[in-house]
Coordinates of C-alpha atoms and ligand atoms in Angstrom, one line a residue:
M1 CA -7.1 -27.1 -109.2
Q2 CA -6.9 -25.5 -105.8
E3 CA -3.8 -27.0 -104.2
K4 CA -4.0 -27.6 -100.5
I5 CA -2.1 -28.6 -97.3
I6 CA -3.8 -31.2 -95.1
I7 CA -3.6 -30.8 -91.4
L8 CA -4.2 -34.0 -89.5
D9 CA -5.8 -33.1 -86.2
F10 CA -4.7 -35.1 -83.2
G11 CA -6.8 -33.0 -80.9
S12 CA -4.4 -30.1 -80.0
Q13 CA -5.8 -26.8 -78.9
T14 CA -3.6 -25.1 -81.5
T15 CA -4.7 -27.1 -84.6
Q16 CA -6.9 -24.3 -85.8
L17 CA -4.1 -21.9 -85.3
I18 CA -1.9 -24.0 -87.6
G19 CA -4.6 -23.7 -90.2
R20 CA -4.8 -20.0 -89.9
R21 CA -1.0 -19.6 -90.1
V22 CA -0.9 -21.7 -93.3
R23 CA -3.7 -19.6 -94.8
E24 CA -1.8 -16.5 -93.9
L25 CA 0.8 -17.8 -96.3
N26 CA -1.8 -17.5 -99.0
T27 CA -2.1 -21.3 -99.1
Y28 CA -5.3 -23.1 -98.8
C29 CA -5.5 -25.9 -96.2
E30 CA -8.0 -28.1 -94.6
I31 CA -8.1 -29.6 -91.1
V32 CA -9.3 -33.2 -90.9
P33 CA -9.4 -35.7 -88.0
Y34 CA -6.1 -37.6 -87.8
N35 CA -7.7 -40.8 -89.3
K36 CA -9.5 -39.1 -92.2
F37 CA -6.7 -38.3 -94.7
P38 CA -8.2 -37.8 -98.2
H39 CA -6.1 -40.4 -100.0
D40 CA -7.9 -39.9 -103.3
D41 CA -7.4 -36.1 -103.4
P42 CA -4.8 -35.2 -106.0
S43 CA -4.6 -31.6 -105.0
V44 CA -2.8 -32.2 -101.7
I45 CA 0.7 -30.8 -101.7
G46 CA 1.8 -31.5 -98.1
V47 CA 0.8 -32.8 -94.7
I48 CA 1.1 -31.4 -91.2
L49 CA 0.5 -33.5 -88.1
S50 CA -0.8 -31.5 -85.1
G51 CA -0.1 -31.7 -81.4
S52 CA -2.3 -33.7 -79.1
P53 CA -3.4 -33.8 -75.4
F54 CA -2.0 -37.4 -75.3
S55 CA 1.4 -38.9 -74.9
V56 CA 2.4 -41.3 -77.7
Y57 CA 2.7 -44.1 -75.2
D58 CA -0.8 -43.6 -73.8
D59 CA -3.2 -46.5 -74.5
K60 CA -5.7 -44.1 -75.9
A61 CA -3.3 -42.0 -78.0
F62 CA -4.5 -41.4 -81.6
K63 CA -2.5 -43.5 -84.0
V64 CA -2.3 -43.2 -87.8
D65 CA -0.7 -45.3 -90.6
L66 CA 1.4 -42.9 -92.6
S67 CA 2.7 -45.5 -95.0
K68 CA 0.6 -44.4 -98.0
I69 CA 1.6 -40.8 -97.5
R70 CA 5.4 -41.1 -96.7
G71 CA 7.6 -40.8 -99.8
R72 CA 4.6 -39.3 -101.8
L73 CA 4.1 -36.0 -99.9
P74 CA 6.2 -33.9 -97.6
I75 CA 5.3 -34.3 -93.9
L76 CA 5.8 -32.0 -91.0
G77 CA 5.1 -33.3 -87.5
I78 CA 4.5 -30.7 -84.8
C79 CA 5.0 -31.6 -81.1
Y80 CA 3.0 -34.8 -80.7
G81 CA 3.1 -35.2 -84.5
A82 CA 6.9 -35.2 -84.3
Q83 CA 7.0 -37.5 -81.2
F84 CA 4.5 -39.9 -82.9
M85 CA 6.7 -40.3 -86.0
A86 CA 9.9 -40.7 -84.0
Y87 CA 8.3 -43.2 -81.6
T88 CA 6.6 -45.4 -84.2
N89 CA 9.8 -45.7 -86.2
G90 CA 11.9 -46.9 -83.3
G91 CA 12.8 -43.8 -81.4
T92 CA 12.2 -43.2 -77.7
V93 CA 9.8 -40.6 -76.1
E94 CA 9.9 -40.0 -72.4
P95 CA 8.3 -37.7 -69.8
A96 CA 10.3 -34.4 -69.8
G97 CA 11.3 -32.2 -66.9
T98 CA 9.3 -29.0 -66.2
R99 CA 12.2 -27.0 -67.8
E100 CA 10.9 -28.0 -71.2
Y101 CA 7.6 -26.2 -70.9
G102 CA 7.1 -22.7 -72.4
R103 CA 9.8 -20.5 -73.7
A104 CA 13.1 -22.0 -74.9
H105 CA 15.7 -20.9 -77.4
L106 CA 17.2 -22.8 -80.3
A107 CA 20.8 -23.6 -79.4
K108 CA 22.2 -25.4 -82.5
I109 CA 20.6 -25.4 -85.9
D110 CA 21.5 -27.2 -89.1
E111 CA 21.3 -24.1 -91.2
S112 CA 21.7 -26.0 -94.4
N113 CA 18.4 -27.8 -93.8
P114 CA 15.6 -26.3 -95.9
L115 CA 13.2 -26.2 -92.9
F116 CA 15.5 -23.8 -91.1
K117 CA 16.3 -21.4 -94.0
D118 CA 16.7 -17.9 -92.6
I119 CA 16.4 -19.0 -89.0
K120 CA 19.2 -18.4 -86.6
A121 CA 20.4 -20.0 -83.4
G122 CA 19.0 -18.1 -80.4
S123 CA 15.6 -17.8 -81.9
Q124 CA 12.8 -18.2 -79.3
V125 CA 10.5 -21.2 -79.6
W126 CA 7.5 -22.4 -77.6
M127 CA 7.3 -25.9 -76.1
S128 CA 4.1 -27.2 -74.5
H129 CA 4.4 -30.9 -74.1
G130 CA 5.2 -33.0 -71.1
D131 CA 7.2 -35.4 -73.2
T132 CA 10.5 -35.3 -75.1
I133 CA 12.2 -37.4 -77.8
T134 CA 15.3 -38.9 -76.1
S135 CA 16.4 -40.9 -79.1
I136 CA 15.4 -40.9 -82.8
P137 CA 15.2 -43.8 -85.2
Q138 CA 18.5 -44.8 -86.9
N139 CA 17.5 -43.3 -90.3
F140 CA 16.5 -39.9 -88.7
H141 CA 19.0 -37.1 -87.9
P142 CA 18.6 -34.2 -85.5
I143 CA 18.6 -30.7 -87.1
A144 CA 18.1 -28.5 -84.1
S145 CA 18.5 -28.5 -80.3
T146 CA 17.6 -26.2 -77.4
D147 CA 19.5 -25.7 -74.2
S148 CA 17.6 -28.5 -72.6
V149 CA 16.3 -30.6 -75.5
A150 CA 18.9 -32.4 -77.7
I151 CA 16.4 -33.3 -80.4
A152 CA 14.2 -30.2 -80.9
A153 CA 13.8 -31.0 -84.5
Y154 CA 14.7 -33.8 -86.9
Q155 CA 14.5 -35.0 -90.5
A156 CA 14.3 -38.5 -91.8
D157 CA 17.4 -39.2 -94.0
D158 CA 16.8 -38.6 -97.7
E159 CA 13.1 -38.2 -97.1
K160 CA 10.8 -35.2 -97.0
L161 CA 9.7 -35.8 -93.4
W162 CA 10.4 -33.5 -90.6
G163 CA 9.5 -33.2 -86.9
V164 CA 9.7 -30.2 -84.6
Q165 CA 9.0 -30.6 -80.9
F166 CA 8.1 -26.9 -80.5
H167 CA 5.0 -25.1 -81.8
P168 CA 5.8 -22.9 -84.9
E169 CA 2.1 -21.9 -85.1
V170 CA 2.1 -20.0 -81.8
Y171 CA 3.1 -16.3 -81.8
H172 CA 5.7 -16.9 -79.0
T173 CA 7.8 -18.9 -81.5
E174 CA 9.7 -16.0 -83.1
D175 CA 10.5 -17.6 -86.4
G176 CA 7.4 -19.8 -86.6
T177 CA 6.1 -18.1 -89.7
Q178 CA 9.4 -18.5 -91.4
L179 CA 9.5 -22.2 -90.5
L180 CA 6.0 -22.8 -91.8
K181 CA 6.8 -20.8 -94.9
N182 CA 9.9 -22.9 -95.5
F183 CA 7.8 -26.0 -95.3
V184 CA 4.7 -24.8 -97.1
V185 CA 6.3 -22.8 -99.9
D186 CA 9.8 -24.1 -100.4
I187 CA 9.3 -27.7 -99.5
C188 CA 5.7 -28.4 -100.6
G189 CA 5.9 -25.9 -103.4
S190 CA 2.8 -23.8 -102.7
R191 CA 2.0 -21.3 -105.4
Q192 CA 0.7 -18.9 -102.7
D193 CA -2.3 -18.0 -104.8
W194 CA -5.0 -18.3 -102.2
D195 CA -6.4 -14.9 -101.3
A196 CA -9.6 -13.0 -100.9
A197 CA -9.8 -12.1 -104.6
S198 CA -9.1 -15.7 -105.8
F199 CA -11.6 -17.0 -103.3
I200 CA -14.3 -14.6 -104.6
D201 CA -13.6 -15.6 -108.2
T202 CA -13.8 -19.3 -107.6
T203 CA -16.7 -19.1 -105.2
V204 CA -18.8 -16.9 -107.4
A205 CA -18.2 -19.2 -110.4
A206 CA -19.0 -22.3 -108.2
L207 CA -22.2 -20.7 -106.8
R208 CA -23.4 -19.8 -110.3
E209 CA -22.8 -23.5 -111.3
Q210 CA -24.4 -24.8 -108.2
L211 CA -27.5 -22.6 -108.0
G212 CA -28.2 -21.9 -111.7
D213 CA -31.5 -20.0 -111.9
D214 CA -32.7 -21.2 -108.5
K215 CA -34.1 -18.9 -105.9
V216 CA -32.2 -18.6 -102.6
V217 CA -33.2 -17.1 -99.2
L218 CA -30.7 -16.0 -96.5
G219 CA -31.3 -14.8 -93.0
L220 CA -29.3 -11.6 -92.2
S221 CA -28.4 -10.8 -88.6
G222 CA -26.5 -7.6 -89.0
G223 CA -23.3 -9.6 -88.2
V224 CA -20.2 -9.9 -90.4
D225 CA -20.7 -13.5 -91.5
S226 CA -24.2 -13.4 -92.8
S227 CA -23.6 -9.9 -94.4
V228 CA -20.5 -11.1 -96.3
A229 CA -22.3 -14.3 -97.4
A230 CA -25.2 -12.1 -98.7
V231 CA -22.9 -9.8 -100.7
L232 CA -21.0 -12.7 -102.2
L233 CA -24.2 -14.5 -103.2
N234 CA -25.6 -11.2 -104.6
R235 CA -22.6 -11.0 -106.8
A236 CA -23.1 -14.5 -108.0
I237 CA -26.9 -14.6 -108.5
G238 CA -28.2 -11.0 -108.0
K239 CA -31.9 -10.8 -107.6
N240 CA -32.4 -14.5 -107.2
L241 CA -31.2 -13.9 -103.7
T242 CA -33.8 -12.7 -101.1
C243 CA -32.4 -11.7 -97.8
I244 CA -34.6 -11.6 -94.7
F245 CA -33.7 -9.5 -91.7
V246 CA -36.0 -10.2 -88.7
D247 CA -36.3 -7.6 -85.9
H248 CA -37.2 -9.6 -82.7
G249 CA -37.4 -6.4 -80.7
M250 CA -34.1 -7.1 -78.9
L251 CA -31.6 -5.5 -81.3
R252 CA -29.5 -2.5 -80.3
K253 CA -30.9 1.0 -80.5
N254 CA -31.7 1.9 -84.1
E255 CA -30.0 -1.2 -85.3
F256 CA -32.9 -2.4 -87.4
K257 CA -33.2 0.8 -89.3
N258 CA -29.4 1.4 -89.7
V259 CA -28.5 -2.1 -90.8
L260 CA -31.4 -2.3 -93.2
R261 CA -30.2 1.0 -94.8
D262 CA -26.7 -0.4 -95.0
Y263 CA -27.9 -3.6 -96.7
E264 CA -30.0 -1.6 -99.2
G265 CA -26.9 0.5 -99.9
L266 CA -25.1 -2.7 -100.8
G267 CA -27.6 -3.4 -103.4
L268 CA -29.1 -6.4 -101.6
N269 CA -32.7 -7.5 -102.2
V270 CA -33.7 -7.4 -98.5
I271 CA -37.0 -7.7 -96.6
G272 CA -37.1 -6.3 -93.1
V273 CA -39.6 -7.9 -90.8
D274 CA -40.6 -6.2 -87.6
A275 CA -41.8 -9.1 -85.5
S276 CA -41.0 -7.5 -82.1
E277 CA -44.6 -7.7 -80.8
E278 CA -44.8 -11.4 -81.5
F279 CA -41.6 -12.0 -79.6
F280 CA -42.5 -9.8 -76.6
N281 CA -45.8 -11.6 -76.3
E282 CA -44.2 -15.0 -76.2
L283 CA -41.6 -13.8 -73.7
K284 CA -44.0 -12.2 -71.3
G285 CA -43.2 -13.3 -67.7
V286 CA -40.5 -15.8 -68.7
T287 CA -37.4 -15.6 -66.5
E288 CA -35.5 -18.8 -67.1
P289 CA -32.6 -18.1 -69.5
E290 CA -32.7 -21.3 -71.5
R291 CA -36.5 -20.9 -72.0
K292 CA -35.9 -17.4 -73.3
R293 CA -33.4 -18.6 -75.8
K294 CA -35.6 -21.4 -76.9
I295 CA -38.6 -19.1 -77.4
I296 CA -36.5 -16.7 -79.4
G297 CA -34.9 -19.5 -81.4
K298 CA -38.3 -21.0 -82.3
G299 CA -39.9 -17.6 -82.9
F300 CA -37.1 -16.8 -85.3
I301 CA -37.5 -20.0 -87.2
D302 CA -41.3 -19.5 -87.5
V303 CA -41.0 -15.9 -88.7
F304 CA -38.2 -16.7 -91.1
D305 CA -40.0 -19.8 -92.5
R306 CA -43.2 -17.8 -93.0
E307 CA -41.4 -15.0 -94.9
A308 CA -39.1 -17.3 -96.8
H309 CA -42.0 -19.2 -98.3
K310 CA -43.4 -16.0 -99.7
V311 CA -40.5 -16.2 -102.1
K312 CA -42.0 -18.1 -105.0
D313 CA -40.2 -21.4 -105.9
V314 CA -37.5 -21.0 -103.3
K315 CA -35.1 -23.9 -103.3
W316 CA -32.1 -23.0 -101.2
L317 CA -31.4 -21.7 -97.8
A318 CA -28.0 -19.8 -97.6
Q319 CA -26.2 -19.3 -94.3
G320 CA -23.1 -17.5 -93.2
T321 CA -21.6 -20.6 -91.5
I322 CA -17.8 -20.2 -91.2
Y323 CA -15.0 -22.7 -90.9
P324 CA -14.6 -22.9 -87.1
D325 CA -18.4 -23.9 -87.0
C326 CA -17.7 -26.8 -89.3
I327 CA -14.4 -28.3 -88.4
E328 CA -15.0 -31.7 -87.0
S329 CA -13.2 -31.3 -83.7
L330 CA -12.0 -34.3 -81.7
S331 CA -13.1 -34.8 -78.2
I332 CA -10.6 -36.4 -75.8
T333 CA -12.3 -39.8 -76.4
G334 CA -11.7 -39.5 -80.1
T335 CA -15.3 -39.0 -81.0
V336 CA -15.9 -36.3 -83.6
I337 CA -18.0 -33.4 -82.4
K338 CA -19.4 -30.5 -84.3
S339 CA -19.5 -27.2 -82.6
H340 CA -22.7 -25.2 -82.3
H341 CA -24.6 -23.7 -85.1
N342 CA -26.1 -20.3 -84.9
V343 CA -29.5 -21.0 -86.4
G344 CA -29.7 -24.7 -85.6
G345 CA -32.9 -26.3 -86.7
L346 CA -33.6 -23.9 -89.5
P347 CA -32.5 -26.2 -92.5
E348 CA -34.3 -29.2 -91.1
K349 CA -37.6 -27.3 -90.6
M350 CA -37.5 -25.6 -94.0
N351 CA -36.9 -28.5 -96.3
L352 CA -34.6 -26.5 -98.5
K353 CA -31.1 -27.3 -99.8
L354 CA -28.3 -25.7 -97.8
C355 CA -25.8 -23.3 -99.3
E356 CA -22.9 -22.1 -97.1
P357 CA -20.4 -20.1 -99.3
L358 CA -18.1 -19.2 -96.3
R359 CA -17.9 -22.6 -94.8
L360 CA -14.1 -22.8 -95.6
L361 CA -13.1 -19.5 -94.2
F362 CA -11.7 -18.3 -90.8
K363 CA -13.2 -15.1 -89.4
D364 CA -10.3 -12.9 -90.4
E365 CA -10.6 -14.3 -94.0
V366 CA -14.4 -13.5 -94.0
R367 CA -13.4 -9.9 -93.1
A368 CA -10.8 -9.8 -95.9
V369 CA -13.4 -11.1 -98.4
G370 CA -15.9 -8.5 -97.2
R371 CA -13.3 -5.8 -97.8
E372 CA -12.5 -7.1 -101.2
L373 CA -16.2 -7.0 -102.0
G374 CA -16.2 -3.3 -101.1
M375 CA -18.2 -3.5 -98.0
P376 CA -18.0 -0.6 -95.5
E377 CA -15.5 -1.0 -92.7
H378 CA -18.1 -0.4 -90.0
L379 CA -20.0 -3.5 -91.1
I380 CA -16.8 -5.6 -91.4
K381 CA -15.5 -4.6 -88.0
R382 CA -18.8 -4.9 -86.2
H383 CA -18.5 -6.7 -82.8
P384 CA -20.2 -10.1 -82.6
F385 CA -23.7 -9.9 -81.2
P386 CA -25.7 -12.9 -79.9
G387 CA -28.6 -14.1 -81.9
P388 CA -31.1 -13.6 -79.1
G389 CA -29.8 -10.1 -78.8
L390 CA -30.4 -8.0 -75.6
A391 CA -32.6 -10.8 -74.3
V392 CA -29.4 -12.5 -73.0
R393 CA -28.4 -9.2 -71.3
I394 CA -31.6 -8.7 -69.4
L395 CA -31.7 -10.8 -66.3
G396 CA -35.2 -11.7 -65.3
D397 CA -38.3 -11.2 -67.4
I398 CA -38.2 -9.2 -70.5
T399 CA -40.5 -6.2 -71.2
P400 CA -40.3 -3.6 -74.0
E401 CA -39.6 -0.9 -71.3
K402 CA -36.5 -2.8 -70.0
V403 CA -35.3 -3.3 -73.5
A404 CA -35.6 0.5 -74.1
V405 CA -33.6 1.3 -70.9
L406 CA -30.9 -1.2 -71.9
Q407 CA -30.8 0.1 -75.5
E408 CA -30.1 3.6 -74.2
A409 CA -27.3 2.5 -71.8
D410 CA -25.8 0.2 -74.5
D411 CA -25.8 3.0 -77.0
I412 CA -23.9 5.4 -74.7
F413 CA -21.3 2.7 -74.0
I414 CA -20.8 1.6 -77.6
Q415 CA -20.8 5.1 -79.0
G416 CA -18.4 6.1 -76.3
L417 CA -16.0 3.2 -77.3
R418 CA -16.2 4.5 -80.9
D419 CA -15.6 8.2 -79.9
W420 CA -12.6 7.3 -77.7
G421 CA -11.1 5.1 -80.4
L422 CA -11.5 2.0 -78.3
Y423 CA -14.1 0.1 -80.3
D424 CA -11.6 -1.9 -82.5
Q425 CA -9.5 -2.8 -79.5
V426 CA -12.2 -4.9 -77.9
W427 CA -13.7 -8.1 -79.2
Q428 CA -17.1 -7.4 -77.9
A429 CA -18.9 -5.0 -75.6
G430 CA -22.3 -4.4 -74.2
V431 CA -24.4 -3.5 -71.1
I432 CA -26.3 -5.9 -68.9
L433 CA -29.4 -4.9 -67.1
L434 CA -29.4 -6.4 -63.6
P435 CA -32.4 -7.5 -61.6
V436 CA -31.2 -5.3 -58.8
Q437 CA -32.3 -2.0 -57.5
S438 CA -30.3 0.1 -55.2
V439 CA -30.5 3.4 -53.3
G440 CA -29.0 6.5 -54.8
V441 CA -29.2 10.2 -54.5
M442 CA -29.9 12.6 -57.3
G443 CA -30.2 16.3 -56.5
D444 CA -32.0 16.4 -53.1
E445 CA -33.9 13.2 -53.8
R446 CA -33.2 9.7 -52.8
T447 CA -33.7 7.3 -55.8
Y448 CA -34.3 3.6 -55.9
E449 CA -33.4 2.4 -59.3
R450 CA -31.7 -0.2 -61.5
A451 CA -28.0 -1.2 -61.7
V452 CA -26.3 -2.1 -65.0
A453 CA -23.0 -3.8 -65.6
L454 CA -20.7 -2.9 -68.5
R455 CA -19.0 -5.8 -70.2
A456 CA -16.1 -5.5 -72.6
V457 CA -13.7 -8.3 -73.4
T458 CA -10.7 -9.0 -75.5
S459 CA -10.5 -12.3 -77.3
T460 CA -9.5 -14.0 -80.6
D461 CA -12.3 -16.5 -80.9
A462 CA -14.7 -16.1 -78.0
M463 CA -13.6 -19.5 -76.7
T464 CA -11.5 -17.7 -74.1
A465 CA -11.8 -14.0 -73.2
D466 CA -10.3 -11.5 -70.8
W467 CA -12.0 -8.3 -69.5
A468 CA -10.8 -5.3 -71.4
R469 CA -8.6 -2.9 -69.4
L470 CA -10.5 0.2 -70.5
P471 CA -9.2 3.5 -69.2
Y472 CA -10.7 4.7 -65.9
D473 CA -11.4 8.1 -67.4
F474 CA -13.4 6.5 -70.1
L475 CA -15.4 4.3 -67.6
A476 CA -16.0 7.3 -65.5
K477 CA -17.4 9.3 -68.5
V478 CA -19.7 6.4 -69.6
S479 CA -20.9 5.8 -66.0
N480 CA -21.7 9.5 -65.7
D481 CA -23.5 9.7 -69.0
I482 CA -25.6 6.6 -68.3
I483 CA -26.7 7.7 -64.9
N484 CA -27.5 11.2 -66.1
K485 CA -29.2 10.3 -69.3
V486 CA -30.8 7.0 -68.9
K487 CA -33.9 7.3 -66.8
G488 CA -34.3 4.4 -64.4
V489 CA -30.5 3.6 -63.9
N490 CA -28.6 5.0 -60.9
R491 CA -25.7 2.6 -60.7
V492 CA -23.0 1.4 -63.1
T493 CA -20.6 -1.5 -62.5
Y494 CA -17.8 -3.0 -64.6
D495 CA -17.6 -6.7 -65.0
I496 CA -13.9 -7.8 -64.4
S497 CA -14.4 -11.6 -64.9
S498 CA -12.5 -13.5 -67.5
K499 CA -13.7 -16.6 -69.5
P500 CA -13.3 -19.2 -68.3
P501 CA -14.6 -19.5 -65.6
A502 CA -17.2 -16.8 -66.5
T503 CA -18.7 -16.5 -69.9
I504 CA -19.0 -13.4 -72.1
E505 CA -22.7 -13.1 -71.9
W506 CA -24.4 -13.2 -68.5
E507 CA -27.2 -15.6 -69.5
Ligands
XMP1 P1 -20.4 -16.9 -74.1 O1 -21.4 -16.1 -73.3 O2 -20.7 -18.3 -74.2 O3 -20.4 -16.3 -75.6 O4 -19.0 -16.7 -73.6 C1 -19.5 -16.6 -76.6 C2 -19.9 -15.9 -77.8 O5 -21.2 -16.4 -78.3 C3 -22.1 -15.4 -78.3 N1 -23.4 -16.0 -77.8 C4 -24.4 -16.3 -78.6 N2 -24.5 -16.2 -80.0 N3 -26.7 -17.2 -79.8 C5 -25.7 -16.6 -80.5 O6 -25.8 -16.5 -81.8 C6 -26.6 -17.3 -78.5 O7 -27.5 -17.8 -77.8 C7 -25.4 -16.9 -77.8 N4 -25.0 -16.8 -76.6 C8 -23.7 -16.3 -76.6 C9 -21.6 -14.3 -77.4 O8 -22.1 -13.0 -77.7 C10 -20.1 -14.4 -77.6 O9 -19.7 -13.7 -78.8

């Protein structure tokens, strides 16, 4: 049985990070809304309570009854989680002074406590709550303090229940990994046997069981998730998997040809469909961004549906959905929301059963699985690319000519990033074709041509992003190459907006 840690989510921005850190300890974990603990699941070995945007004394604060868990499983409360357990057992939580935000250092530690094994006083921790525990219940005892917080961590007497007011999951907490390891491995007894290889073994076996001799179709996008899903399914069911790769005409330069070749090299049974003409026809004269996206989304579903039903007796649709797409996240009102889905609408339309073999993995784990499956590094490290492709990077109407101009400029930028060893340092990069023409001079002639913007960002999850500080010399070279080599472009700009408030894509 796959043992697991359950993370009860009280709505903190760092809940997913707790999950990733536990997985880094080769321990499987699941994030569930605070009130959805799986009481009947015998494979749970420990519980972590996340932080929350609320204060424990807020009317709207999320509350949970831990009586059926306490005494049965080890519990670690983080920030709000710690305050909640202290408060509901008779302790006091009060608004804290500003000094308790951000960096702090552990002053005193009970080094004999198993939670603090191999952690020394002086270690930096990260606080991010406006509240602090000013007194703990009678049957709890403090096990760490900082200069300004007397009860930075506590344990309930003779019980496997701990609370820490700082965030061990964030990288600013120096010994955060050690603390989580102490809890997950020493206290909960994790066997640490969750890794890419074990995931592949169990998933391949489960897929064979689930799919039997059924036929499966999968839409490839060229991206990491769908590619890894395809290779994993190929290992499980071989030729019963048919992959479909649709060219909507707005892929990168040579992308269709190159990616198709990669896929064939991986032994996949893949059908490449060049539907670009259909898409260009539908998009003619359309300038409104949302309409462009809708046309492409619908066009994709139509083409995919048509091709998929050429596969005789197809029963399943496989998708490369990953964990962050599926985690039921809590809104501030406590309603559970699901984040967006890449090819929304496809399963409903096709009347097929849905198979999502990566639905429990974080992005870095998908990459690790891809490596373990022997996929080439350039496929695994590929930047994310939007489903509607260059269509969201052409402002105004879309024509094949504009796409061709953008493909050339984009190719120079991306190839440049690779040549200068910068590709892996940015999360995502691309060029935007602006609906602006400006005066220039080339040789003795005045020109009146297009402007493009280069966009390159650093990010960990695309939820927030910062513009990449690319070297000036590199930008100068790319600008020069684009203006000299791409007919129709005489001006290059660099987008220095971060997200929020800007977004990564322009449309
Ligand atoms: P934004 O522009 O919202 O982008 O900051 C965040 C991430 O999502 C990608 N993106 C899309 N992906 N269909 C997709 O499959 C879309 O319509 C779409 N729009 C944005 C974007 O490239 C970035 O990685």
